[in-house]
Short mmCIF file of C-alpha atoms and ligand atoms in Angstrom, two decimals:
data_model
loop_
_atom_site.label_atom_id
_atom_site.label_comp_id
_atom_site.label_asym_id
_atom_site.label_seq_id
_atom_site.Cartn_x
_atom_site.Cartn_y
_atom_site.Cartn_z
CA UNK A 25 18.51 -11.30 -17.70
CA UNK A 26 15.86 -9.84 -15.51
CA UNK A 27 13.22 -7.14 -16.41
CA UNK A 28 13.79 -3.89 -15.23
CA UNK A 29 10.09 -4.71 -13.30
CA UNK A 30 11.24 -8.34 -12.20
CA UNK A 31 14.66 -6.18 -10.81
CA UNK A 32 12.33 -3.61 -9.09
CA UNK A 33 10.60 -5.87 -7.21
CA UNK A 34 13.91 -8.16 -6.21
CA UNK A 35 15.48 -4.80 -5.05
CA UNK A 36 12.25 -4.36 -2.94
CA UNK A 37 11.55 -7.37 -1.72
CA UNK A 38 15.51 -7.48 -0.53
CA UNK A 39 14.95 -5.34 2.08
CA UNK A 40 11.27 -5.07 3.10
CA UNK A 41 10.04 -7.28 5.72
CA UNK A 42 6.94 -7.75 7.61
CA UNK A 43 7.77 -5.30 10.25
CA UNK A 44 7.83 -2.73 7.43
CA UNK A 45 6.04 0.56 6.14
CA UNK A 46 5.63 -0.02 2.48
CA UNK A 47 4.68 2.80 -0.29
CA UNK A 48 3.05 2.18 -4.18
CA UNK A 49 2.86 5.62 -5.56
CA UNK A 50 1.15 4.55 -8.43
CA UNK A 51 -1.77 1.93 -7.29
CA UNK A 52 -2.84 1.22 -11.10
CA UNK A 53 -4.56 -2.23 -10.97
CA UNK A 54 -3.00 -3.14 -8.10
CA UNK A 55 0.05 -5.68 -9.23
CA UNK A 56 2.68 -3.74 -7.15
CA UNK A 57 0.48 -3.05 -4.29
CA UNK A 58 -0.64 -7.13 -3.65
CA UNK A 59 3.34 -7.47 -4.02
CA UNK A 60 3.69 -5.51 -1.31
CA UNK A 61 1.21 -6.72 0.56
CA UNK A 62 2.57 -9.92 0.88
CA UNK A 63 6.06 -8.54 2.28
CA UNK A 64 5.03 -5.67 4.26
CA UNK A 65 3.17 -4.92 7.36
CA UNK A 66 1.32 -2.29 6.02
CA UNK A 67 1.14 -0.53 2.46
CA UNK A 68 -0.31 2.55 1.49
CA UNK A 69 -1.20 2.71 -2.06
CA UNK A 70 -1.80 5.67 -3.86
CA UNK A 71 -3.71 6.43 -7.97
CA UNK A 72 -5.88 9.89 -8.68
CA UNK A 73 -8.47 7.07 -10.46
CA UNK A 74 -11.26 5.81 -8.58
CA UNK A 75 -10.97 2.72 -11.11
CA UNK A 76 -7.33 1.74 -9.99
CA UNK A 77 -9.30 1.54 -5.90
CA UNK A 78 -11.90 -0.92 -7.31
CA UNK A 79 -8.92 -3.38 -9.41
CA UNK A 80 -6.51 -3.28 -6.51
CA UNK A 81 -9.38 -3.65 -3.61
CA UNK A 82 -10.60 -7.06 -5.73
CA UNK A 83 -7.00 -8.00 -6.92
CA UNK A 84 -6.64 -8.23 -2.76
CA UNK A 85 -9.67 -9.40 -1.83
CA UNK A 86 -8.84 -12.26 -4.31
CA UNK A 87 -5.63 -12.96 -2.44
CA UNK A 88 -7.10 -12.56 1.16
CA UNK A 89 -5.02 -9.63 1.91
CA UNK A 90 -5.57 -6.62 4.19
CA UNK A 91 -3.05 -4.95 4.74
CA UNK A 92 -3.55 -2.13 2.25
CA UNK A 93 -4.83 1.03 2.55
CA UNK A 94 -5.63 2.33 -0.69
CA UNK A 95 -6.30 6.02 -1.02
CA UNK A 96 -7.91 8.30 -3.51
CA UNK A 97 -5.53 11.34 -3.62
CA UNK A 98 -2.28 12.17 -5.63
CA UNK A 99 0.94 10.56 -4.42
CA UNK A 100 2.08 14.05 -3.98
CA UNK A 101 0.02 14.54 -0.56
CA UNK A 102 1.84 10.95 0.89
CA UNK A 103 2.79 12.71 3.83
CA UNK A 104 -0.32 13.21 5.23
CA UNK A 105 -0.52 9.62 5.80
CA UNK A 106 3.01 8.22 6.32
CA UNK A 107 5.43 8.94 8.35
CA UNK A 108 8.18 6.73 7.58
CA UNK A 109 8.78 3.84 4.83
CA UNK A 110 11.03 1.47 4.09
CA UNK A 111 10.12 1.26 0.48
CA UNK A 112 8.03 2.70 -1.82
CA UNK A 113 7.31 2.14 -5.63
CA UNK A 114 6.80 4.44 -8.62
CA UNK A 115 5.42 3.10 -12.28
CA UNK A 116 5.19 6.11 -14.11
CA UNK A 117 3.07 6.80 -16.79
CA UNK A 118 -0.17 5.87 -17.75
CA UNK A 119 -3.02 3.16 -16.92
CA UNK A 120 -3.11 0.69 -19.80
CA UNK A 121 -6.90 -0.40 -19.21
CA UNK A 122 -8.28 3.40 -18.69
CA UNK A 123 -7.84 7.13 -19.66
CA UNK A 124 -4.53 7.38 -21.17
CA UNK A 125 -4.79 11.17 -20.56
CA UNK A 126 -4.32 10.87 -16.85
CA UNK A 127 -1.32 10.26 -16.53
CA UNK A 128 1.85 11.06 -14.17
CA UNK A 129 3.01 14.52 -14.70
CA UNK A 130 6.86 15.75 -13.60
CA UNK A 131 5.56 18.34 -10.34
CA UNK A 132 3.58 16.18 -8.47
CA UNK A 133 5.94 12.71 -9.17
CA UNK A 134 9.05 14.93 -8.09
CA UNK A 135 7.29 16.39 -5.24
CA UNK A 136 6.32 12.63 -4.18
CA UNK A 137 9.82 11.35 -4.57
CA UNK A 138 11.43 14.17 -2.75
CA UNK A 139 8.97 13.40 0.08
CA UNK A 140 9.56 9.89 0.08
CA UNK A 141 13.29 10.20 0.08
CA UNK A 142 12.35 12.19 3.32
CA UNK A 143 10.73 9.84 4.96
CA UNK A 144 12.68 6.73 4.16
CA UNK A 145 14.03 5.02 6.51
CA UNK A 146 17.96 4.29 6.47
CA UNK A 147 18.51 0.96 4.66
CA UNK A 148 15.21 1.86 3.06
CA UNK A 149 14.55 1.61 -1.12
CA UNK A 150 12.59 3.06 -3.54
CA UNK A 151 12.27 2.11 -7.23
CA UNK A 152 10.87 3.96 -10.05
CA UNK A 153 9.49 2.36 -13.23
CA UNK A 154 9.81 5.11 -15.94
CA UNK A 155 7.63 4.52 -19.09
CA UNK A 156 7.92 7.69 -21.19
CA UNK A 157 7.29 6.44 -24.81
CA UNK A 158 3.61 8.62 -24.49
CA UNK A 159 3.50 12.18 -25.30
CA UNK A 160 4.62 13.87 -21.91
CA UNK A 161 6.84 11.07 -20.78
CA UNK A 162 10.07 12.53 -21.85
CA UNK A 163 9.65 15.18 -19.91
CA UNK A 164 8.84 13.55 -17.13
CA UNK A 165 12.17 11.11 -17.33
CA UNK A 166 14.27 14.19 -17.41
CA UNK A 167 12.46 15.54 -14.31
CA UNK A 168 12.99 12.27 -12.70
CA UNK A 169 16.68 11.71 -13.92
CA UNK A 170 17.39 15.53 -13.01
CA UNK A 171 15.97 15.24 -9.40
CA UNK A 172 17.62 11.94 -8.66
CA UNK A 173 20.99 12.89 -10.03
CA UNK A 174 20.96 15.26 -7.94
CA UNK A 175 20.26 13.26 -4.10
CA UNK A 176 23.33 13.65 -1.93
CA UNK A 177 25.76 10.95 -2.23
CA UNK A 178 26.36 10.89 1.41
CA UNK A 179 23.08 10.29 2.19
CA UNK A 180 21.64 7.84 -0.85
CA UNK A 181 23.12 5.92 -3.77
CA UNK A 182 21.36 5.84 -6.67
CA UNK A 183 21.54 3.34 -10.06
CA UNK A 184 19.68 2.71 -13.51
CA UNK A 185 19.19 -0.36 -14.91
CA UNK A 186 18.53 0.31 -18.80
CA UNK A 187 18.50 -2.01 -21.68
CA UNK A 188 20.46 -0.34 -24.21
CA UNK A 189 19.55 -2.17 -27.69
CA UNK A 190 15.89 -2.47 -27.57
CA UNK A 191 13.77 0.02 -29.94
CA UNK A 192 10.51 1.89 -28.86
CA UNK A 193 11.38 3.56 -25.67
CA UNK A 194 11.70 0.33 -23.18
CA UNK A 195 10.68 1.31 -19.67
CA UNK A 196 13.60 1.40 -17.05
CA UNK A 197 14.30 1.12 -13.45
CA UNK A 198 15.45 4.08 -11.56
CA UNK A 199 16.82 2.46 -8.04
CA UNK A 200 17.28 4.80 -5.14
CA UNK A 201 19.11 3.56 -1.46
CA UNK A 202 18.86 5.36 1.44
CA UNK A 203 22.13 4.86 3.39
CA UNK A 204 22.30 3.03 6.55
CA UNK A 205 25.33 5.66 7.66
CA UNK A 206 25.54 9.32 6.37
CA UNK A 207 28.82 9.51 4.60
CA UNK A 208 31.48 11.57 5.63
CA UNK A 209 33.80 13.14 3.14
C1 LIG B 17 1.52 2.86 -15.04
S1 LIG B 17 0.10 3.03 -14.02
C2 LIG B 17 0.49 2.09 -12.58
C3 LIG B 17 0.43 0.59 -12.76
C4 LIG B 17 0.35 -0.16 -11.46
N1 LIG B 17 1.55 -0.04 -10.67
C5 LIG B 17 -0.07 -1.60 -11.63
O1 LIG B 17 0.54 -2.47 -10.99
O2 LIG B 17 -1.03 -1.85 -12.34
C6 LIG B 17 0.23 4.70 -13.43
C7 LIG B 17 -0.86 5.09 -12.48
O3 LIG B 17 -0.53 6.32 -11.86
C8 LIG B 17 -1.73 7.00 -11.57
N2 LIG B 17 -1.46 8.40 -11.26
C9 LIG B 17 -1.38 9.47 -12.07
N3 LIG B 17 -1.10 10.58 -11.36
C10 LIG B 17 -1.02 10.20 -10.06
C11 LIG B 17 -0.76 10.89 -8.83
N4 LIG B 17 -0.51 12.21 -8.79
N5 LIG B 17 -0.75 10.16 -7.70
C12 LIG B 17 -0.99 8.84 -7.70
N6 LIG B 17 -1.23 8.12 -8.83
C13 LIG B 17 -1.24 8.80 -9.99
C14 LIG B 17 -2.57 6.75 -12.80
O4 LIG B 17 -3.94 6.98 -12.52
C15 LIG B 17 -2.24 5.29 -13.12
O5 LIG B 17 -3.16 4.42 -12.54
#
């Protein structure tokens, strides 16, 4: 069986091509971003931690790829540099390596997401990796499981993919589509 973060990136990686607009939300040390990289045209990587710029600007240096802009602001303020996206990625929580304070918080992820949603193209995907066994998380699942649950049907489908026997709060994959044709009815 796949992991939720192997079935994030499949779900991705299904759709993106190298025409494409790609989003990480969460630029961490880069693993999602160089993922991207390789699919997209362009991605636009977001993290609050100077830190997470420096991993992910060697981790694609390393791989010979430039087609990242990485950017030191919240994921919140996204539109300011993207217009439209075909993808984008969320890993919620916090940075293993660094500051386990600074972490994801429920206003500014659901105020990314709704953007995103905005700006997604039809056909386009987004996939959220929530981690929420550290102090804060929960309350950030519910945000994101409240705000998703609540997209129009016509206009996006939405899944989970959730182990269901596995102690310790396992992360899981929160899978958002953006239909290619509003539904009627
Ligand atoms: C779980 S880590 C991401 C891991 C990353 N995807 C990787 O491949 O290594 C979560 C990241 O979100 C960042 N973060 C926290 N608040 C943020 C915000 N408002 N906008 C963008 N990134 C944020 C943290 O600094 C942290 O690096």
């Amino acid at each position: 069986m796949k992991r939720p973060l192997e079935m994030a990136h499949d779900f991705l990686a299904e759709v993106v091509t190298t025409e494409d607009i790609v989003v990480d939300a969460t630029m961490g040390n880069g693993h999602d971003t160089l993922f991207l990289a390789k699919l997209a045209k362009q991605v636009f990587a977001f993290d609050i931690q100077e830190q997470a710029l420096e991993k992910t600007q060697e981790r694609l240096n390393q791989a010979g790829m430039t087609n990242a802009q990485l950017i030191l602001q919240g994921h919140e303020t996204l539109d300011q540099f993207v217009t439209e996206a075909k993808a984008g990625i969320f890993n919620l929580g916090y940075l293993p390596s660094a500051d386990k304070s600074l972490i994801t918080k429920p206003h500014t992820t659901i105020e990314a997401l709704r953007k995103l949603c905005q700006l997604l193209v039809k056909g386009g995907r987004i996939a959220i990796m929530i981690y929420y066994g550290h102090e804060g998380g929960e309350l950030e699942k519910d945000a994101v499981l409240d705000f998703v649950s609540q997209l129009d049907q016509q206009e996006f489908t939405v899944a989970i993919y959730r182990t269901l026997n596995q102690v310790n709060n396992p992360p899981f994959l929160v899978m958002i589509e953006k239909l290619e044709r509003y539904r009627h009815g």
